[in-house]
């Protein structure tokens, strides 16, 4: 069964460094998402992406964040200058579109900012 | 605006006994509702979804949920818990609109005792 994959599973970085989290959505999916879960808190929506542009973003998704679909398979989340409070589990999700609203999630990347 | 409240952060059951996970939602739209499960070190897996067809929804692994509009509830049940049901469960709401940003409840961690 096709699944969403994410790499790395765990990333440790120093405050102020740039990180790129990578996702490979399910191949025929058209809508892509990033969510995050800070330890002990709810899963929060960050951004949705369709047709090579952001369709919606949350207040969390400020200028330090960017997303890109550099080729036909990868979907990346970049944090330019990480802060301690960016430490969280980051989940990628995708869905087909065409009225089907079920999102399929990857296993997550745990980001630790020191 | 939409929100989800999971009424129990932890539920402990004995193997073979029923499981009830409670969820209340609010939504400005006619929503789609989902239950996802997360096993340790795994991604979020879809258990079931409600999209305005039958109010009693059957999912994988013997789970089902009932949509009650008058009570704005979408409780998840299983008649007989299995050890493999130990996981965290998330109730999720999404508007039936473009973008489909998901809003998560806080999660319920299920412990199954032998």
mmCIF file with all atom_site columns, C-alpha atoms in Angstrom:
data_model
loop_
_atom_site.group_PDB
_atom_site.id
_atom_site.type_symbol
_atom_site.label_atom_id
_atom_site.label_alt_id
_atom_site.label_comp_id
_atom_site.label_asym_id
_atom_site.label_entity_id
_atom_site.label_seq_id
_atom_site.pdbx_PDB_ins_code
_atom_site.Cartn_x
_atom_site.Cartn_y
_atom_site.Cartn_z
_atom_site.occupancy
_atom_site.B_iso_or_equiv
_atom_site.pdbx_formal_charge
_atom_site.auth_seq_id
_atom_site.auth_comp_id
_atom_site.auth_asym_id
_atom_site.auth_atom_id
_atom_site.pdbx_PDB_model_num
ATOM 1   C CA . UNK A 1 1   ? 0.000   0.000  0.000  1.00 0.00 ? 1   UNK A CA 1
ATOM 2   C CA . UNK A 1 2   ? 1.410   3.432  -0.899 1.00 0.00 ? 2   UNK A CA 1
ATOM 3   C CA . UNK A 1 3   ? 2.484   5.561  2.037  1.00 0.00 ? 3   UNK A CA 1
ATOM 4   C CA . UNK A 1 4   ? 3.922   8.949  2.857  1.00 0.00 ? 4   UNK A CA 1
ATOM 5   C CA . UNK A 1 5   ? 7.563   8.829  3.870  1.00 0.00 ? 5   UNK A CA 1
ATOM 6   C CA . UNK A 1 6   ? 9.610   11.396 5.773  1.00 0.00 ? 6   UNK A CA 1
ATOM 7   C CA . UNK A 1 7   ? 13.323  11.863 6.337  1.00 0.00 ? 7   UNK A CA 1
ATOM 8   C CA . UNK A 1 8   ? 15.111  12.112 8.636  1.00 0.00 ? 8   UNK A CA 1
ATOM 9   C CA . UNK A 1 9   ? 13.218  10.480 11.465 1.00 0.00 ? 9   UNK A CA 1
ATOM 10  C CA . UNK A 1 10  ? 15.136  12.599 13.977 1.00 0.00 ? 10  UNK A CA 1
ATOM 11  C CA . UNK A 1 11  ? 17.065  15.813 13.411 1.00 0.00 ? 11  UNK A CA 1
ATOM 12  C CA . UNK A 1 12  ? 19.139  17.588 16.031 1.00 0.00 ? 12  UNK A CA 1
ATOM 13  C CA . UNK A 1 13  ? 20.342  21.105 15.270 1.00 0.00 ? 13  UNK A CA 1
ATOM 14  C CA . UNK A 1 14  ? 21.779  24.152 16.955 1.00 0.00 ? 14  UNK A CA 1
ATOM 15  C CA . UNK A 1 15  ? 19.676  27.257 17.428 1.00 0.00 ? 15  UNK A CA 1
ATOM 16  C CA . UNK A 1 16  ? 20.027  29.580 14.451 1.00 0.00 ? 16  UNK A CA 1
ATOM 17  C CA . UNK A 1 17  ? 20.819  26.830 11.982 1.00 0.00 ? 17  UNK A CA 1
ATOM 18  C CA . UNK A 1 18  ? 18.756  26.068 8.900  1.00 0.00 ? 18  UNK A CA 1
ATOM 19  C CA . UNK A 1 19  ? 16.995  22.724 8.617  1.00 0.00 ? 19  UNK A CA 1
ATOM 20  C CA . UNK A 1 20  ? 15.183  21.054 5.764  1.00 0.00 ? 20  UNK A CA 1
ATOM 21  C CA . UNK A 1 21  ? 12.639  18.353 6.489  1.00 0.00 ? 21  UNK A CA 1
ATOM 22  C CA . UNK A 1 22  ? 11.808  16.099 3.608  1.00 0.00 ? 22  UNK A CA 1
ATOM 23  C CA . UNK A 1 23  ? 8.654   14.288 2.637  1.00 0.00 ? 23  UNK A CA 1
ATOM 24  C CA . UNK A 1 24  ? 7.694   12.038 -0.238 1.00 0.00 ? 24  UNK A CA 1
ATOM 25  C CA . UNK A 1 25  ? 3.895   12.152 -0.599 1.00 0.00 ? 25  UNK A CA 1
ATOM 26  C CA . UNK A 1 26  ? 1.844   9.395  -2.189 1.00 0.00 ? 26  UNK A CA 1
ATOM 27  C CA . UNK A 1 27  ? 2.533   9.547  -5.906 1.00 0.00 ? 27  UNK A CA 1
ATOM 28  C CA . UNK A 1 28  ? -0.881  10.503 -7.337 1.00 0.00 ? 28  UNK A CA 1
ATOM 29  C CA . UNK A 1 29  ? -1.713  12.993 -4.595 1.00 0.00 ? 29  UNK A CA 1
ATOM 30  C CA . UNK A 1 30  ? -2.131  16.672 -5.406 1.00 0.00 ? 30  UNK A CA 1
ATOM 31  C CA . UNK A 1 31  ? -2.503  18.408 -2.029 1.00 0.00 ? 31  UNK A CA 1
ATOM 32  C CA . UNK A 1 32  ? 0.285   18.522 0.502  1.00 0.00 ? 32  UNK A CA 1
ATOM 33  C CA . UNK A 1 33  ? 0.426   19.613 4.133  1.00 0.00 ? 33  UNK A CA 1
ATOM 34  C CA . UNK A 1 34  ? 2.739   20.152 7.059  1.00 0.00 ? 34  UNK A CA 1
ATOM 35  C CA . UNK A 1 35  ? 1.621   19.871 10.669 1.00 0.00 ? 35  UNK A CA 1
ATOM 36  C CA . UNK A 1 36  ? 3.599   19.942 13.861 1.00 0.00 ? 36  UNK A CA 1
ATOM 37  C CA . UNK A 1 37  ? 3.149   18.704 17.405 1.00 0.00 ? 37  UNK A CA 1
ATOM 38  C CA . UNK A 1 38  ? 5.108   20.292 20.222 1.00 0.00 ? 38  UNK A CA 1
ATOM 39  C CA . UNK A 1 39  ? 5.581   17.828 23.060 1.00 0.00 ? 39  UNK A CA 1
ATOM 40  C CA . UNK A 1 40  ? 2.462   17.702 25.205 1.00 0.00 ? 40  UNK A CA 1
ATOM 41  C CA . UNK A 1 41  ? 0.434   19.908 22.864 1.00 0.00 ? 41  UNK A CA 1
ATOM 42  C CA . UNK A 1 42  ? -2.055  19.383 20.059 1.00 0.00 ? 42  UNK A CA 1
ATOM 43  C CA . UNK A 1 43  ? -1.145  18.654 16.470 1.00 0.00 ? 43  UNK A CA 1
ATOM 44  C CA . UNK A 1 44  ? -1.254  22.039 14.692 1.00 0.00 ? 44  UNK A CA 1
ATOM 45  C CA . UNK A 1 45  ? -1.692  22.881 11.033 1.00 0.00 ? 45  UNK A CA 1
ATOM 46  C CA . UNK A 1 46  ? 1.215   24.785 9.466  1.00 0.00 ? 46  UNK A CA 1
ATOM 47  C CA . UNK A 1 47  ? 0.641   25.015 5.732  1.00 0.00 ? 47  UNK A CA 1
ATOM 48  C CA . UNK A 1 48  ? -1.152  23.517 2.744  1.00 0.00 ? 48  UNK A CA 1
ATOM 49  C CA . UNK A 1 49  ? 0.248   23.433 -0.777 1.00 0.00 ? 49  UNK A CA 1
ATOM 50  C CA . UNK A 1 50  ? -1.423  22.833 -4.120 1.00 0.00 ? 50  UNK A CA 1
ATOM 51  C CA . UNK A 1 51  ? -0.464  23.455 -7.710 1.00 0.00 ? 51  UNK A CA 1
ATOM 52  C CA . UNK A 1 52  ? 2.995   24.663 -6.681 1.00 0.00 ? 52  UNK A CA 1
ATOM 53  C CA . UNK A 1 53  ? 1.823   27.338 -4.336 1.00 0.00 ? 53  UNK A CA 1
ATOM 54  C CA . UNK A 1 54  ? 0.737   27.777 -0.748 1.00 0.00 ? 54  UNK A CA 1
ATOM 55  C CA . UNK A 1 55  ? -3.051  27.617 -0.472 1.00 0.00 ? 55  UNK A CA 1
ATOM 56  C CA . UNK A 1 56  ? -3.308  28.284 3.255  1.00 0.00 ? 56  UNK A CA 1
ATOM 57  C CA . UNK A 1 57  ? -0.936  28.899 6.134  1.00 0.00 ? 57  UNK A CA 1
ATOM 58  C CA . UNK A 1 58  ? -1.296  29.342 9.860  1.00 0.00 ? 58  UNK A CA 1
ATOM 59  C CA . UNK A 1 59  ? 0.013   32.150 12.036 1.00 0.00 ? 59  UNK A CA 1
ATOM 60  C CA . UNK A 1 60  ? 2.864   29.862 13.054 1.00 0.00 ? 60  UNK A CA 1
ATOM 61  C CA . UNK A 1 61  ? 4.106   29.745 9.461  1.00 0.00 ? 61  UNK A CA 1
ATOM 62  C CA . UNK A 1 62  ? 6.038   33.000 9.459  1.00 0.00 ? 62  UNK A CA 1
ATOM 63  C CA . UNK A 1 63  ? 8.899   34.195 7.250  1.00 0.00 ? 63  UNK A CA 1
ATOM 64  C CA . UNK A 1 64  ? 11.263  31.695 8.845  1.00 0.00 ? 64  UNK A CA 1
ATOM 65  C CA . UNK A 1 65  ? 9.349   28.848 7.209  1.00 0.00 ? 65  UNK A CA 1
ATOM 66  C CA . UNK A 1 66  ? 9.110   27.928 3.561  1.00 0.00 ? 66  UNK A CA 1
ATOM 67  C CA . UNK A 1 67  ? 7.876   24.976 1.558  1.00 0.00 ? 67  UNK A CA 1
ATOM 68  C CA . UNK A 1 68  ? 8.873   23.694 -1.810 1.00 0.00 ? 68  UNK A CA 1
ATOM 69  C CA . UNK A 1 69  ? 8.143   20.886 -4.199 1.00 0.00 ? 69  UNK A CA 1
ATOM 70  C CA . UNK A 1 70  ? 11.478  20.829 -5.985 1.00 0.00 ? 70  UNK A CA 1
ATOM 71  C CA . UNK A 1 71  ? 10.657  17.874 -8.209 1.00 0.00 ? 71  UNK A CA 1
ATOM 72  C CA . UNK A 1 72  ? 7.781   15.532 -8.911 1.00 0.00 ? 72  UNK A CA 1
ATOM 73  C CA . UNK A 1 73  ? 8.193   13.539 -5.737 1.00 0.00 ? 73  UNK A CA 1
ATOM 74  C CA . UNK A 1 74  ? 9.598   15.537 -2.821 1.00 0.00 ? 74  UNK A CA 1
ATOM 75  C CA . UNK A 1 75  ? 7.888   18.108 -0.624 1.00 0.00 ? 75  UNK A CA 1
ATOM 76  C CA . UNK A 1 76  ? 10.142  19.993 1.774  1.00 0.00 ? 76  UNK A CA 1
ATOM 77  C CA . UNK A 1 77  ? 9.760   22.242 4.790  1.00 0.00 ? 77  UNK A CA 1
ATOM 78  C CA . UNK A 1 78  ? 12.629  24.630 5.463  1.00 0.00 ? 78  UNK A CA 1
ATOM 79  C CA . UNK A 1 79  ? 13.191  26.514 8.685  1.00 0.00 ? 79  UNK A CA 1
ATOM 80  C CA . UNK A 1 80  ? 15.772  29.228 8.020  1.00 0.00 ? 80  UNK A CA 1
ATOM 81  C CA . UNK A 1 81  ? 16.965  30.043 11.511 1.00 0.00 ? 81  UNK A CA 1
ATOM 82  C CA . UNK A 1 82  ? 15.736  27.573 14.068 1.00 0.00 ? 82  UNK A CA 1
ATOM 83  C CA . UNK A 1 83  ? 14.589  28.598 17.531 1.00 0.00 ? 83  UNK A CA 1
ATOM 84  C CA . UNK A 1 84  ? 14.291  26.498 20.654 1.00 0.00 ? 84  UNK A CA 1
ATOM 85  C CA . UNK A 1 85  ? 10.514  26.644 20.327 1.00 0.00 ? 85  UNK A CA 1
ATOM 86  C CA . UNK A 1 86  ? 10.670  24.991 16.896 1.00 0.00 ? 86  UNK A CA 1
ATOM 87  C CA . UNK A 1 87  ? 11.458  21.707 18.651 1.00 0.00 ? 87  UNK A CA 1
ATOM 88  C CA . UNK A 1 88  ? 8.538   19.455 17.750 1.00 0.00 ? 88  UNK A CA 1
ATOM 89  C CA . UNK A 1 89  ? 7.396   16.470 15.731 1.00 0.00 ? 89  UNK A CA 1
ATOM 90  C CA . UNK A 1 90  ? 6.699   17.558 12.169 1.00 0.00 ? 90  UNK A CA 1
ATOM 91  C CA . UNK A 1 91  ? 4.202   15.564 10.114 1.00 0.00 ? 91  UNK A CA 1
ATOM 92  C CA . UNK A 1 92  ? 3.756   15.664 6.370  1.00 0.00 ? 92  UNK A CA 1
ATOM 93  C CA . UNK A 1 93  ? 0.409   14.668 4.848  1.00 0.00 ? 93  UNK A CA 1
ATOM 94  C CA . UNK A 1 94  ? -1.061  14.376 1.371  1.00 0.00 ? 94  UNK A CA 1
ATOM 95  C CA . UNK A 1 95  ? -4.409  13.748 -0.286 1.00 0.00 ? 95  UNK A CA 1
ATOM 96  C CA . UNK A 1 96  ? -5.657  13.118 -3.784 1.00 0.00 ? 96  UNK A CA 1
ATOM 97  C CA . UNK A 1 97  ? -8.119  15.955 -4.248 1.00 0.00 ? 97  UNK A CA 1
ATOM 98  C CA . UNK A 1 98  ? -11.259 15.756 -6.346 1.00 0.00 ? 98  UNK A CA 1
ATOM 99  C CA . UNK A 1 99  ? -13.510 15.964 -3.313 1.00 0.00 ? 99  UNK A CA 1
ATOM 100 C CA . UNK A 1 100 ? -11.675 13.228 -1.406 1.00 0.00 ? 100 UNK A CA 1
ATOM 101 C CA . UNK A 1 101 ? -10.645 14.874 1.824  1.00 0.00 ? 101 UNK A CA 1
ATOM 102 C CA . UNK A 1 102 ? -8.802  12.097 3.639  1.00 0.00 ? 102 UNK A CA 1
ATOM 103 C CA . UNK A 1 103 ? -5.230  13.082 4.419  1.00 0.00 ? 103 UNK A CA 1
ATOM 104 C CA . UNK A 1 104 ? -2.567  10.422 4.717  1.00 0.00 ? 104 UNK A CA 1
ATOM 105 C CA . UNK A 1 105 ? 0.251   11.101 7.130  1.00 0.00 ? 105 UNK A CA 1
ATOM 106 C CA . UNK A 1 106 ? 3.911   10.238 7.247  1.00 0.00 ? 106 UNK A CA 1
ATOM 107 C CA . UNK A 1 107 ? 5.646   8.932  10.382 1.00 0.00 ? 107 UNK A CA 1
ATOM 108 C CA . UNK A 1 108 ? 7.002   12.346 11.314 1.00 0.00 ? 108 UNK A CA 1
ATOM 109 C CA . UNK A 1 109 ? 10.384  13.964 11.862 1.00 0.00 ? 109 UNK A CA 1
ATOM 110 C CA . UNK A 1 110 ? 11.337  14.795 15.417 1.00 0.00 ? 110 UNK A CA 1
ATOM 111 C CA . UNK A 1 111 ? 13.234  18.083 15.382 1.00 0.00 ? 111 UNK A CA 1
ATOM 112 C CA . UNK A 1 112 ? 15.303  18.969 18.433 1.00 0.00 ? 112 UNK A CA 1
ATOM 113 C CA . UNK A 1 113 ? 16.794  22.462 18.595 1.00 0.00 ? 113 UNK A CA 1
ATOM 114 C CA . UNK A 1 114 ? 19.575  22.905 21.154 1.00 0.00 ? 114 UNK A CA 1
ATOM 115 C CA . UNK B 2 1   ? -13.820 28.359 13.008 1.00 0.00 ? 1   UNK B CA 1
ATOM 116 C CA . UNK B 2 2   ? -13.622 24.818 14.240 1.00 0.00 ? 2   UNK B CA 1
ATOM 117 C CA . UNK B 2 3   ? -12.404 23.072 17.367 1.00 0.00 ? 3   UNK B CA 1
ATOM 118 C CA . UNK B 2 4   ? -12.237 19.598 18.850 1.00 0.00 ? 4   UNK B CA 1
ATOM 119 C CA . UNK B 2 5   ? -12.281 18.500 22.469 1.00 0.00 ? 5   UNK B CA 1
ATOM 120 C CA . UNK B 2 6   ? -11.312 15.018 23.519 1.00 0.00 ? 6   UNK B CA 1
ATOM 121 C CA . UNK B 2 7   ? -12.744 14.608 26.950 1.00 0.00 ? 7   UNK B CA 1
ATOM 122 C CA . UNK B 2 8   ? -10.216 12.112 28.297 1.00 0.00 ? 8   UNK B CA 1
ATOM 123 C CA . UNK B 2 9   ? -6.464  12.479 27.971 1.00 0.00 ? 9   UNK B CA 1
ATOM 124 C CA . UNK B 2 10  ? -5.929  8.897  29.205 1.00 0.00 ? 10  UNK B CA 1
ATOM 125 C CA . UNK B 2 11  ? -8.152  5.822  29.161 1.00 0.00 ? 11  UNK B CA 1
ATOM 126 C CA . UNK B 2 12  ? -7.234  2.525  30.780 1.00 0.00 ? 12  UNK B CA 1
ATOM 127 C CA . UNK B 2 13  ? -9.152  -0.660 29.916 1.00 0.00 ? 13  UNK B CA 1
ATOM 128 C CA . UNK B 2 14  ? -8.712  -4.356 30.445 1.00 0.00 ? 14  UNK B CA 1
ATOM 129 C CA . UNK B 2 15  ? -8.209  -6.592 27.461 1.00 0.00 ? 15  UNK B CA 1
ATOM 130 C CA . UNK B 2 16  ? -11.564 -7.891 26.213 1.00 0.00 ? 16  UNK B CA 1
ATOM 131 C CA . UNK B 2 17  ? -13.602 -5.009 27.673 1.00 0.00 ? 17  UNK B CA 1
ATOM 132 C CA . UNK B 2 18  ? -15.229 -2.176 25.705 1.00 0.00 ? 18  UNK B CA 1
ATOM 133 C CA . UNK B 2 19  ? -13.400 0.997  24.804 1.00 0.00 ? 19  UNK B CA 1
ATOM 134 C CA . UNK B 2 20  ? -15.057 4.421  24.636 1.00 0.00 ? 20  UNK B CA 1
ATOM 135 C CA . UNK B 2 21  ? -13.164 7.526  23.533 1.00 0.00 ? 21  UNK B CA 1
ATOM 136 C CA . UNK B 2 22  ? -15.154 10.717 23.697 1.00 0.00 ? 22  UNK B CA 1
ATOM 137 C CA . UNK B 2 23  ? -14.962 13.596 21.253 1.00 0.00 ? 23  UNK B CA 1
ATOM 138 C CA . UNK B 2 24  ? -16.953 16.805 20.901 1.00 0.00 ? 24  UNK B CA 1
ATOM 139 C CA . UNK B 2 25  ? -16.501 19.255 18.075 1.00 0.00 ? 25  UNK B CA 1
ATOM 140 C CA . UNK B 2 26  ? -17.619 22.639 16.915 1.00 0.00 ? 26  UNK B CA 1
ATOM 141 C CA . UNK B 2 27  ? -17.576 23.804 13.348 1.00 0.00 ? 27  UNK B CA 1
ATOM 142 C CA . UNK B 2 28  ? -19.009 26.668 11.360 1.00 0.00 ? 28  UNK B CA 1
ATOM 143 C CA . UNK B 2 29  ? -19.352 24.349 8.414  1.00 0.00 ? 29  UNK B CA 1
ATOM 144 C CA . UNK B 2 30  ? -20.885 20.954 7.899  1.00 0.00 ? 30  UNK B CA 1
ATOM 145 C CA . UNK B 2 31  ? -17.740 19.083 8.822  1.00 0.00 ? 31  UNK B CA 1
ATOM 146 C CA . UNK B 2 32  ? -15.954 15.913 7.946  1.00 0.00 ? 32  UNK B CA 1
ATOM 147 C CA . UNK B 2 33  ? -14.823 14.075 11.068 1.00 0.00 ? 33  UNK B CA 1
ATOM 148 C CA . UNK B 2 34  ? -12.005 11.596 11.445 1.00 0.00 ? 34  UNK B CA 1
ATOM 149 C CA . UNK B 2 35  ? -10.354 9.385  14.004 1.00 0.00 ? 35  UNK B CA 1
ATOM 150 C CA . UNK B 2 36  ? -6.638  8.755  13.603 1.00 0.00 ? 36  UNK B CA 1
ATOM 151 C CA . UNK B 2 37  ? -4.468  6.426  15.664 1.00 0.00 ? 37  UNK B CA 1
ATOM 152 C CA . UNK B 2 38  ? -0.781  6.754  16.391 1.00 0.00 ? 38  UNK B CA 1
ATOM 153 C CA . UNK B 2 39  ? 1.168   3.774  17.627 1.00 0.00 ? 39  UNK B CA 1
ATOM 154 C CA . UNK B 2 40  ? 4.569   4.421  19.226 1.00 0.00 ? 40  UNK B CA 1
ATOM 155 C CA . UNK B 2 41  ? 7.130   5.604  16.679 1.00 0.00 ? 41  UNK B CA 1
ATOM 156 C CA . UNK B 2 42  ? 4.600   5.339  13.872 1.00 0.00 ? 42  UNK B CA 1
ATOM 157 C CA . UNK B 2 43  ? 2.716   7.855  11.765 1.00 0.00 ? 43  UNK B CA 1
ATOM 158 C CA . UNK B 2 44  ? -0.910  8.854  12.069 1.00 0.00 ? 44  UNK B CA 1
ATOM 159 C CA . UNK B 2 45  ? -3.124  6.123  10.634 1.00 0.00 ? 45  UNK B CA 1
ATOM 160 C CA . UNK B 2 46  ? -6.714  6.747  9.594  1.00 0.00 ? 46  UNK B CA 1
ATOM 161 C CA . UNK B 2 47  ? -9.178  4.634  11.602 1.00 0.00 ? 47  UNK B CA 1
ATOM 162 C CA . UNK B 2 48  ? -12.413 5.934  10.130 1.00 0.00 ? 48  UNK B CA 1
ATOM 163 C CA . UNK B 2 49  ? -14.165 9.009  8.786  1.00 0.00 ? 49  UNK B CA 1
ATOM 164 C CA . UNK B 2 50  ? -17.599 10.588 8.671  1.00 0.00 ? 50  UNK B CA 1
ATOM 165 C CA . UNK B 2 51  ? -18.570 12.647 5.626  1.00 0.00 ? 51  UNK B CA 1
ATOM 166 C CA . UNK B 2 52  ? -22.373 13.035 5.970  1.00 0.00 ? 52  UNK B CA 1
ATOM 167 C CA . UNK B 2 53  ? -23.472 9.625  4.794  1.00 0.00 ? 53  UNK B CA 1
ATOM 168 C CA . UNK B 2 54  ? -24.409 7.088  7.492  1.00 0.00 ? 54  UNK B CA 1
ATOM 169 C CA . UNK B 2 55  ? -24.127 8.439  11.039 1.00 0.00 ? 55  UNK B CA 1
ATOM 170 C CA . UNK B 2 56  ? -22.648 5.174  12.315 1.00 0.00 ? 56  UNK B CA 1
ATOM 171 C CA . UNK B 2 57  ? -19.258 4.719  10.737 1.00 0.00 ? 57  UNK B CA 1
ATOM 172 C CA . UNK B 2 58  ? -17.272 1.512  10.804 1.00 0.00 ? 58  UNK B CA 1
ATOM 173 C CA . UNK B 2 59  ? -13.504 1.617  10.643 1.00 0.00 ? 59  UNK B CA 1
ATOM 174 C CA . UNK B 2 60  ? -10.551 -0.684 10.740 1.00 0.00 ? 60  UNK B CA 1
ATOM 175 C CA . UNK B 2 61  ? -9.684  -3.076 13.569 1.00 0.00 ? 61  UNK B CA 1
ATOM 176 C CA . UNK B 2 62  ? -13.266 -3.280 14.874 1.00 0.00 ? 62  UNK B CA 1
ATOM 177 C CA . UNK B 2 63  ? -13.632 0.407  15.737 1.00 0.00 ? 63  UNK B CA 1
ATOM 178 C CA . UNK B 2 64  ? -16.735 2.410  15.016 1.00 0.00 ? 64  UNK B CA 1
ATOM 179 C CA . UNK B 2 65  ? -17.939 5.923  15.706 1.00 0.00 ? 65  UNK B CA 1
ATOM 180 C CA . UNK B 2 66  ? -21.333 7.566  15.801 1.00 0.00 ? 66  UNK B CA 1
ATOM 181 C CA . UNK B 2 67  ? -21.942 11.090 14.581 1.00 0.00 ? 67  UNK B CA 1
ATOM 182 C CA . UNK B 2 68  ? -24.564 12.871 16.704 1.00 0.00 ? 68  UNK B CA 1
ATOM 183 C CA . UNK B 2 69  ? -25.260 16.323 15.361 1.00 0.00 ? 69  UNK B CA 1
ATOM 184 C CA . UNK B 2 70  ? -27.569 17.298 18.213 1.00 0.00 ? 70  UNK B CA 1
ATOM 185 C CA . UNK B 2 71  ? -24.798 16.564 20.721 1.00 0.00 ? 71  UNK B CA 1
ATOM 186 C CA . UNK B 2 72  ? -21.935 17.674 18.420 1.00 0.00 ? 72  UNK B CA 1
ATOM 187 C CA . UNK B 2 73  ? -20.215 14.443 19.308 1.00 0.00 ? 73  UNK B CA 1
ATOM 188 C CA . UNK B 2 74  ? -18.268 11.783 17.453 1.00 0.00 ? 74  UNK B CA 1
ATOM 189 C CA . UNK B 2 75  ? -17.372 9.163  20.051 1.00 0.00 ? 75  UNK B CA 1
ATOM 190 C CA . UNK B 2 76  ? -15.195 6.190  19.139 1.00 0.00 ? 76  UNK B CA 1
ATOM 191 C CA . UNK B 2 77  ? -15.986 2.716  20.443 1.00 0.00 ? 77  UNK B CA 1
ATOM 192 C CA . UNK B 2 78  ? -14.781 -0.832 20.225 1.00 0.00 ? 78  UNK B CA 1
ATOM 193 C CA . UNK B 2 79  ? -16.634 -3.712 21.872 1.00 0.00 ? 79  UNK B CA 1
ATOM 194 C CA . UNK B 2 80  ? -13.561 -5.646 22.959 1.00 0.00 ? 80  UNK B CA 1
ATOM 195 C CA . UNK B 2 81  ? -10.116 -4.145 23.462 1.00 0.00 ? 81  UNK B CA 1
ATOM 196 C CA . UNK B 2 82  ? -7.010  -5.909 22.293 1.00 0.00 ? 82  UNK B CA 1
ATOM 197 C CA . UNK B 2 83  ? -3.465  -5.371 23.517 1.00 0.00 ? 83  UNK B CA 1
ATOM 198 C CA . UNK B 2 84  ? -2.574  -3.993 20.091 1.00 0.00 ? 84  UNK B CA 1
ATOM 199 C CA . UNK B 2 85  ? -5.081  -1.154 20.603 1.00 0.00 ? 85  UNK B CA 1
ATOM 200 C CA . UNK B 2 86  ? -2.695  0.546  23.030 1.00 0.00 ? 86  UNK B CA 1
ATOM 201 C CA . UNK B 2 87  ? -1.910  3.806  21.244 1.00 0.00 ? 87  UNK B CA 1
ATOM 202 C CA . UNK B 2 88  ? -2.853  7.469  21.069 1.00 0.00 ? 88  UNK B CA 1
ATOM 203 C CA . UNK B 2 89  ? -6.096  8.366  19.342 1.00 0.00 ? 89  UNK B CA 1
ATOM 204 C CA . UNK B 2 90  ? -6.918  11.704 17.759 1.00 0.00 ? 90  UNK B CA 1
ATOM 205 C CA . UNK B 2 91  ? -10.327 13.076 16.865 1.00 0.00 ? 91  UNK B CA 1
ATOM 206 C CA . UNK B 2 92  ? -10.042 15.448 13.918 1.00 0.00 ? 92  UNK B CA 1
ATOM 207 C CA . UNK B 2 93  ? -12.418 17.854 12.174 1.00 0.00 ? 93  UNK B CA 1
ATOM 208 C CA . UNK B 2 94  ? -12.159 19.314 8.709  1.00 0.00 ? 94  UNK B CA 1
ATOM 209 C CA . UNK B 2 95  ? -14.462 21.664 6.809  1.00 0.00 ? 95  UNK B CA 1
ATOM 210 C CA . UNK B 2 96  ? -15.817 20.291 3.561  1.00 0.00 ? 96  UNK B CA 1
ATOM 211 C CA . UNK B 2 97  ? -14.123 23.068 1.674  1.00 0.00 ? 97  UNK B CA 1
ATOM 212 C CA . UNK B 2 98  ? -11.032 23.672 -0.366 1.00 0.00 ? 98  UNK B CA 1
ATOM 213 C CA . UNK B 2 99  ? -7.841  23.565 1.658  1.00 0.00 ? 99  UNK B CA 1
ATOM 214 C CA . UNK B 2 100 ? -9.109  21.024 4.148  1.00 0.00 ? 100 UNK B CA 1
ATOM 215 C CA . UNK B 2 101 ? -7.051  22.222 7.062  1.00 0.00 ? 101 UNK B CA 1
ATOM 216 C CA . UNK B 2 102 ? -7.405  19.606 9.796  1.00 0.00 ? 102 UNK B CA 1
ATOM 217 C CA . UNK B 2 103 ? -8.046  20.606 13.391 1.00 0.00 ? 103 UNK B CA 1
ATOM 218 C CA . UNK B 2 104 ? -6.951  18.039 15.957 1.00 0.00 ? 104 UNK B CA 1
ATOM 219 C CA . UNK B 2 105 ? -8.163  17.213 19.408 1.00 0.00 ? 105 UNK B CA 1
ATOM 220 C CA . UNK B 2 106 ? -5.640  16.847 22.184 1.00 0.00 ? 106 UNK B CA 1
ATOM 221 C CA . UNK B 2 107 ? -5.456  13.080 21.877 1.00 0.00 ? 107 UNK B CA 1
ATOM 222 C CA . UNK B 2 108 ? -6.433  10.202 24.157 1.00 0.00 ? 108 UNK B CA 1
ATOM 223 C CA . UNK B 2 109 ? -3.783  7.736  25.199 1.00 0.00 ? 109 UNK B CA 1
ATOM 224 C CA . UNK B 2 110 ? -5.215  4.228  25.599 1.00 0.00 ? 110 UNK B CA 1
ATOM 225 C CA . UNK B 2 111 ? -3.633  1.715  27.919 1.00 0.00 ? 111 UNK B CA 1
ATOM 226 C CA . UNK B 2 112 ? -4.770  -1.894 27.665 1.00 0.00 ? 112 UNK B CA 1
ATOM 227 C CA . UNK B 2 113 ? -4.169  -4.088 30.690 1.00 0.00 ? 113 UNK B CA 1
ATOM 228 C CA . UNK B 2 114 ? -3.867  -7.853 30.321 1.00 0.00 ? 114 UNK B CA 1
#
